[in-house]
Amino acid sequence: SALLDAFYTERDRQEAAQRRGRELTRTVTSAHDRVVRKLGMLEKEYAASQDRDTLRLYGDLITANLYRMERGAARLTAQNYYDENGAELDIPLDPLLTPQQNAQKYYKNYRKAKTAEEKLTEQIGLAQTELTYIDSVFESLALAENERDLNEIRAELAEQGYVRRRAGKKNQKQPALSAPLKFKTSDGFTVLVGRNNRQNDKLTMKDANNNDIWFHTKNIPGSHTVLVTDGKAPTETAMEEAAVLAAQHSRAKDSAQVPVDYTQIRYVSKPQGAKPGMVIYVQYKTVYVDPTTESKAKQQS
């Protein structure tokens, strides 16, 4: 009876974790699709703003031909003196406006398009950053092994406004994060791998020493990976095995010849206001590794 109770309890727990994992995956997928649609619209508007030089040209040609224009005309056919062949252009006009007002309208639309380009560039950058963040959450979900891992990801998504916070006391203290994955290289160095973005931040920005070596797949969502040096010079073997671990815990885990950047922790920083797991780094080098080969580094309990 006790064995049956334990069996069904464990089965129910696993099924509940699987449901929670599917719910979080649906939430993140929905957010991903929303940002992709938004990015598409922004890029379309940006492309439209690139035609603003034509607006200024129309304004210039109208101004240059004011002497021969009459109010009420629906279009102006004028020689384009910017064209080396002197081709003629048909410029649409608003018949209710004077020639001078038509010119000013084109200049105004040109200035609006120029301003729009600046704003759209900023918004496109923000959307691309959000998409990168969402992709990193997908990788965290792929690494999740148990209910605690999923709860940590949900808490992160709640902090970022993607899901509702669970009912409870205000300012309730968040439970301590679980430990990162721990590996031992074949020559004895410790390598730590973050399981999710909040853990990545803690590992990189708080726990690691300035002389430890930080690894991350280049422009590919993945875990922060830290080779703990303990004040020693890292061996080539340890560096290679840590790079392989970084590639194996990334979206490129099934690829070959994956680029992995590495640098000392001292050269990794987190911009103010950046989303969990998002950092910048300088003075780095890149190595190419094959994550499909069996790792020589062994996972520790």
Tab-separated table of C-alpha atoms in Angstrom:
chain	number	residue	atom	x	y	z
A	1	SER	CA	0.000	0.000	0.000
A	2	ALA	CA	2.802	2.418	0.876
A	3	LEU	CA	4.595	1.604	-2.370
A	4	LEU	CA	1.412	2.234	-4.370
A	5	ASP	CA	0.839	5.533	-2.566
A	6	ALA	CA	4.404	6.602	-3.336
A	7	PHE	CA	4.049	5.521	-6.975
A	8	TYR	CA	0.822	7.444	-7.591
A	9	THR	CA	2.055	10.490	-5.665
A	10	GLU	CA	5.175	10.632	-7.815
A	11	ARG	CA	3.153	10.082	-10.986
A	12	ASP	CA	0.743	12.901	-10.061
A	13	ARG	CA	3.680	15.169	-9.287
A	14	GLN	CA	5.284	14.467	-12.658
A	15	GLU	CA	2.018	14.989	-14.515
A	16	ALA	CA	1.475	18.307	-12.720
A	17	ALA	CA	5.008	19.418	-13.640
A	18	GLN	CA	4.427	18.448	-17.267
A	19	ARG	CA	1.189	20.469	-17.349
A	20	ARG	CA	2.987	23.455	-15.855
A	21	GLY	CA	5.749	23.083	-18.415
A	22	ARG	CA	3.241	23.014	-21.273
A	23	GLU	CA	1.433	26.066	-19.877
A	24	LEU	CA	4.678	28.042	-19.647
A	25	THR	CA	5.677	26.952	-23.147
A	26	ARG	CA	2.321	28.174	-24.507
A	27	THR	CA	2.765	31.489	-22.690
A	28	VAL	CA	6.278	32.012	-24.051
A	29	THR	CA	5.217	30.929	-27.553
A	30	SER	CA	2.355	33.437	-27.489
A	31	ALA	CA	4.741	36.200	-26.386
A	32	HIS	CA	7.193	35.201	-29.126
A	33	ASP	CA	4.506	35.328	-31.825
A	34	ARG	CA	3.273	38.708	-30.571
A	35	VAL	CA	6.756	40.247	-30.715
A	36	VAL	CA	7.393	38.751	-34.175
A	37	ARG	CA	4.185	40.371	-35.466
A	38	LYS	CA	5.102	43.679	-33.843
A	39	LEU	CA	8.601	43.549	-35.308
A	40	GLY	CA	7.162	42.870	-38.765
A	41	MET	CA	4.928	45.940	-38.580
A	42	LEU	CA	7.766	48.124	-37.301
A	43	GLU	CA	10.078	46.997	-40.086
A	44	LYS	CA	7.347	47.691	-42.643
A	45	GLU	CA	6.889	51.217	-41.285
A	46	TYR	CA	10.648	51.681	-41.254
A	47	ALA	CA	10.876	50.674	-44.925
A	48	ALA	CA	8.169	53.218	-45.755
A	49	SER	CA	10.123	55.950	-43.954
A	50	GLN	CA	13.125	55.278	-46.211
A	51	ASP	CA	11.281	56.886	-49.136
A	52	ARG	CA	11.383	60.277	-47.417
A	53	ASP	CA	13.995	61.723	-49.816
A	54	THR	CA	11.353	61.552	-52.543
A	55	LEU	CA	9.120	63.763	-50.392
A	56	ARG	CA	11.869	66.374	-50.075
A	57	LEU	CA	12.578	66.157	-53.803
A	58	TYR	CA	8.905	66.837	-54.591
A	59	GLY	CA	8.983	69.844	-52.287
A	60	ASP	CA	12.119	71.185	-53.976
A	61	LEU	CA	10.706	70.744	-57.493
A	62	ILE	CA	7.408	72.407	-56.590
A	63	THR	CA	9.295	75.338	-55.074
A	64	ALA	CA	11.473	75.639	-58.191
A	65	ASN	CA	8.372	75.693	-60.433
A	66	LEU	CA	6.106	78.014	-58.435
A	67	TYR	CA	6.274	80.649	-61.161
A	68	ARG	CA	4.448	78.426	-63.645
A	69	MET	CA	1.963	76.712	-61.339
A	70	GLU	CA	-1.689	77.599	-60.830
A	71	ARG	CA	-3.871	76.861	-57.862
A	72	GLY	CA	-6.254	73.901	-58.314
A	73	ALA	CA	-3.882	71.713	-60.326
A	74	ALA	CA	-3.943	68.003	-59.444
A	75	ARG	CA	-0.349	67.341	-60.501
A	76	LEU	CA	2.862	68.968	-61.637
A	77	THR	CA	5.060	67.590	-64.413
A	78	ALA	CA	8.555	68.962	-63.855
A	79	GLN	CA	12.086	68.217	-64.925
A	80	ASN	CA	14.115	66.565	-62.187
A	81	TYR	CA	17.256	68.675	-62.150
A	82	TYR	CA	18.881	66.192	-59.702
A	83	ASP	CA	18.743	63.497	-62.404
A	84	GLU	CA	21.730	63.477	-64.760
A	85	ASN	CA	19.412	62.717	-67.683
A	86	GLY	CA	16.937	65.411	-66.716
A	87	ALA	CA	14.014	62.985	-66.584
A	88	GLU	CA	10.557	64.398	-65.944
A	89	LEU	CA	8.541	63.583	-62.812
A	90	ASP	CA	4.786	63.647	-62.215
A	91	ILE	CA	4.194	65.082	-58.747
A	92	PRO	CA	0.730	64.631	-57.163
A	93	LEU	CA	-0.780	67.865	-55.793
A	94	ASP	CA	-3.679	68.702	-53.505
A	95	PRO	CA	-5.988	70.916	-55.623
A	96	LEU	CA	-7.343	72.599	-52.461
A	97	LEU	CA	-3.894	73.917	-51.518
A	98	THR	CA	-1.807	76.656	-53.078
A	99	PRO	CA	1.428	75.618	-54.840
A	100	GLN	CA	3.424	76.934	-51.859
A	101	GLN	CA	1.234	74.984	-49.418
A	102	ASN	CA	1.759	71.805	-51.464
A	103	ALA	CA	5.516	72.284	-51.209
A	104	GLN	CA	5.279	72.864	-47.444
A	105	LYS	CA	3.137	69.721	-47.078
A	106	TYR	CA	5.824	67.599	-48.731
A	107	TYR	CA	8.531	69.157	-46.544
A	108	LYS	CA	6.436	68.499	-43.435
A	109	ASN	CA	5.894	64.860	-44.395
A	110	TYR	CA	9.627	64.551	-45.034
A	111	ARG	CA	10.421	65.798	-41.504
A	112	LYS	CA	7.809	63.440	-40.025
A	113	ALA	CA	9.317	60.491	-41.892
A	114	LYS	CA	12.795	61.396	-40.653
A	115	THR	CA	11.593	61.573	-37.049
A	116	ALA	CA	9.676	58.322	-37.509
A	117	GLU	CA	12.850	56.583	-38.666
A	118	GLU	CA	14.638	57.511	-35.441
A	119	LYS	CA	11.758	56.297	-33.262
A	120	LEU	CA	11.251	53.156	-35.317
A	121	THR	CA	14.949	52.311	-35.098
A	122	GLU	CA	14.711	52.487	-31.310
A	123	GLN	CA	11.502	50.431	-31.198
A	124	ILE	CA	12.916	47.793	-33.545
A	125	GLY	CA	15.973	47.481	-31.306
A	126	LEU	CA	13.771	47.005	-28.236
A	127	ALA	CA	11.649	44.395	-30.021
A	128	GLN	CA	14.737	42.496	-31.157
A	129	THR	CA	16.096	42.538	-27.586
A	130	GLU	CA	12.786	41.214	-26.268
A	131	LEU	CA	12.821	38.460	-28.880
A	132	THR	CA	16.329	37.482	-27.800
A	133	TYR	CA	15.136	37.350	-24.193
A	134	ILE	CA	12.107	35.208	-25.052
A	135	ASP	CA	14.350	32.809	-26.979
A	136	SER	CA	16.502	32.475	-23.850
A	137	VAL	CA	13.409	31.502	-21.826
A	138	PHE	CA	12.697	28.736	-24.342
A	139	GLU	CA	16.181	27.398	-23.604
A	140	SER	CA	15.532	27.593	-19.850
A	141	LEU	CA	12.379	25.535	-20.334
A	142	ALA	CA	14.352	22.970	-22.324
A	143	LEU	CA	16.801	22.647	-19.397
A	144	ALA	CA	14.098	22.431	-16.699
A	145	GLU	CA	14.298	19.079	-14.929
A	146	ASN	CA	11.750	19.388	-12.149
A	147	GLU	CA	8.929	21.438	-10.644
A	148	ARG	CA	11.331	23.763	-8.847
A	149	ASP	CA	13.038	24.683	-12.129
A	150	LEU	CA	9.637	25.468	-13.667
A	151	ASN	CA	8.597	27.545	-10.653
A	152	GLU	CA	11.771	29.628	-10.988
A	153	ILE	CA	11.040	30.267	-14.664
A	154	ARG	CA	7.450	31.201	-13.853
A	155	ALA	CA	8.643	33.616	-11.157
A	156	GLU	CA	10.971	35.223	-13.715
A	157	LEU	CA	8.143	35.568	-16.244
A	158	ALA	CA	5.923	37.075	-13.555
A	159	GLU	CA	8.618	39.647	-12.729
A	160	GLN	CA	8.781	40.592	-16.412
A	161	GLY	CA	4.986	40.851	-16.742
A	162	TYR	CA	4.413	37.857	-19.015
A	163	VAL	CA	2.266	35.974	-16.494
A	164	ARG	CA	0.232	37.041	-13.483
A	165	ARG	CA	1.802	36.827	-10.081
A	166	ARG	CA	0.344	34.136	-7.891
A	167	ALA	CA	-1.958	35.271	-5.114
A	168	GLY	CA	-0.157	35.788	-1.832
A	169	LYS	CA	1.194	38.350	0.551
A	170	LYS	CA	2.593	41.504	-0.937
A	171	ASN	CA	6.365	41.774	-0.974
A	172	GLN	CA	6.582	38.071	-0.213
A	173	LYS	CA	10.218	37.001	-0.304
A	174	GLN	CA	11.141	34.898	-3.303
A	175	PRO	CA	12.489	31.425	-2.467
A	176	ALA	CA	16.220	30.948	-2.881
A	177	LEU	CA	17.323	29.976	-6.375
A	178	SER	CA	18.403	26.413	-6.980
A	179	ALA	CA	22.075	25.753	-7.609
A	180	PRO	CA	23.487	25.798	-11.144
A	181	LEU	CA	24.505	22.586	-12.857
A	182	LYS	CA	27.965	21.536	-11.701
A	183	PHE	CA	30.553	19.695	-13.763
A	184	LYS	CA	34.127	18.555	-13.228
A	185	THR	CA	36.536	18.659	-16.146
A	186	SER	CA	38.756	15.674	-16.874
A	187	ASP	CA	41.674	17.536	-15.274
A	188	GLY	CA	39.818	18.654	-12.137
A	189	PHE	CA	38.413	22.143	-12.799
A	190	THR	CA	34.842	22.994	-11.769
A	191	VAL	CA	32.409	24.310	-14.395
A	192	LEU	CA	29.048	25.838	-13.432
A	193	VAL	CA	26.147	26.135	-15.895
A	194	GLY	CA	23.062	28.282	-15.264
A	195	ARG	CA	19.664	26.593	-15.527
A	196	ASN	CA	17.650	29.767	-16.231
A	197	ASN	CA	18.076	33.526	-16.673
A	198	ARG	CA	17.781	34.519	-13.012
A	199	GLN	CA	20.310	31.859	-12.143
A	200	ASN	CA	22.554	33.052	-14.993
A	201	ASP	CA	22.528	36.562	-13.495
A	202	LYS	CA	23.384	35.303	-10.017
A	203	LEU	CA	26.128	33.013	-11.291
A	204	THR	CA	27.779	35.623	-13.499
A	205	MET	CA	27.205	38.867	-11.612
A	206	LYS	CA	27.417	37.702	-7.970
A	207	ASP	CA	28.915	34.266	-7.435
A	208	ALA	CA	31.767	34.091	-9.952
A	209	ASN	CA	35.199	35.531	-9.264
A	210	ASN	CA	36.661	38.213	-11.554
A	211	ASN	CA	39.350	35.783	-12.714
A	212	ASP	CA	36.929	32.983	-13.559
A	213	ILE	CA	36.293	32.404	-17.275
A	214	TRP	CA	32.824	33.081	-18.704
A	215	PHE	CA	31.539	31.215	-21.782
A	216	HIS	CA	28.470	31.766	-23.962
A	217	THR	CA	27.461	30.731	-27.460
A	218	LYS	CA	27.960	33.622	-29.878
A	219	ASN	CA	24.629	35.286	-30.794
A	220	ILE	CA	22.807	32.062	-29.840
A	221	PRO	CA	20.505	31.655	-26.809
A	222	GLY	CA	22.145	29.529	-24.150
A	223	SER	CA	23.272	29.192	-20.553
A	224	HIS	CA	25.944	31.256	-18.864
A	225	THR	CA	28.840	28.883	-18.256
A	226	VAL	CA	31.626	29.647	-15.796
A	227	LEU	CA	34.974	27.891	-15.483
A	228	VAL	CA	36.023	28.286	-11.834
A	229	THR	CA	39.752	28.956	-11.714
A	230	ASP	CA	40.354	29.226	-7.931
A	231	GLY	CA	43.292	31.496	-8.722
A	232	LYS	CA	44.929	28.968	-11.060
A	233	ALA	CA	45.660	29.338	-14.741
A	234	PRO	CA	43.045	27.310	-16.637
A	235	THR	CA	44.368	24.479	-18.798
A	236	GLU	CA	43.593	24.128	-22.502
A	237	THR	CA	41.681	20.945	-21.641
A	238	ALA	CA	39.476	22.712	-19.112
A	239	MET	CA	38.857	25.628	-21.475
A	240	GLU	CA	37.824	23.303	-24.310
A	241	GLU	CA	35.536	21.200	-22.115
A	242	ALA	CA	33.874	24.319	-20.657
A	243	ALA	CA	33.267	25.659	-24.172
A	244	VAL	CA	31.681	22.340	-25.165
A	245	LEU	CA	29.393	22.518	-22.115
A	246	ALA	CA	28.328	26.040	-23.104
A	247	ALA	CA	27.454	24.794	-26.595
A	248	GLN	CA	25.645	21.722	-25.238
A	249	HIS	CA	23.453	23.951	-23.053
A	250	SER	CA	22.367	26.217	-25.897
A	251	ARG	CA	20.012	26.253	-28.851
A	252	ALA	CA	22.910	25.028	-31.015
A	253	LYS	CA	23.369	21.796	-29.043
A	254	ASP	CA	22.519	19.662	-32.074
A	255	SER	CA	24.819	21.569	-34.446
A	256	ALA	CA	28.492	21.172	-35.292
A	257	GLN	CA	31.223	23.824	-35.163
A	258	VAL	CA	29.367	26.139	-32.785
A	259	PRO	CA	31.010	29.519	-32.009
A	260	VAL	CA	31.501	30.090	-28.276
A	261	ASP	CA	32.767	33.401	-26.891
A	262	TYR	CA	34.836	33.456	-23.716
A	263	THR	CA	36.337	36.128	-21.493
A	264	GLN	CA	37.141	36.759	-17.844
A	265	ILE	CA	34.183	37.568	-15.605
A	266	ARG	CA	35.658	41.051	-15.022
A	267	TYR	CA	34.796	41.916	-18.622
A	268	VAL	CA	31.126	40.921	-18.341
A	269	SER	CA	28.576	43.531	-17.236
A	270	LYS	CA	24.827	43.950	-17.068
A	271	PRO	CA	23.319	47.160	-18.511
A	272	GLN	CA	20.945	48.993	-16.221
A	273	GLY	CA	17.382	47.859	-16.817
A	274	ALA	CA	18.406	44.828	-18.904
A	275	LYS	CA	16.189	41.747	-18.753
A	276	PRO	CA	17.294	38.679	-16.771
A	277	GLY	CA	20.239	36.877	-18.307
A	278	MET	CA	21.065	39.744	-20.687
A	279	VAL	CA	24.676	40.961	-20.403
A	280	ILE	CA	27.353	42.606	-22.504
A	281	TYR	CA	31.020	41.663	-22.636
A	282	VAL	CA	34.298	42.896	-24.106
A	283	GLN	CA	37.868	41.650	-24.678
A	284	TYR	CA	36.639	38.214	-25.640
A	285	LYS	CA	37.845	35.473	-27.941
A	286	THR	CA	35.847	32.930	-29.928
A	287	VAL	CA	36.416	29.208	-30.202
A	288	TYR	CA	34.511	26.706	-32.362
A	289	VAL	CA	33.448	23.430	-30.759
A	290	ASP	CA	31.304	20.411	-31.607
A	291	PRO	CA	28.625	19.909	-28.916
A	292	THR	CA	27.474	16.615	-30.409
A	293	THR	CA	30.626	14.862	-29.179
A	294	GLU	CA	30.464	13.193	-25.777
A	295	SER	CA	31.556	15.614	-23.083
A	296	LYS	CA	34.623	14.637	-21.070
A	297	ALA	CA	33.450	16.825	-18.199
A	298	LYS	CA	31.340	14.854	-15.730
A	299	GLN	CA	28.261	16.222	-13.995
A	300	GLN	CA	28.425	16.357	-10.219
A	301	SER	CA	25.504	15.868	-7.869
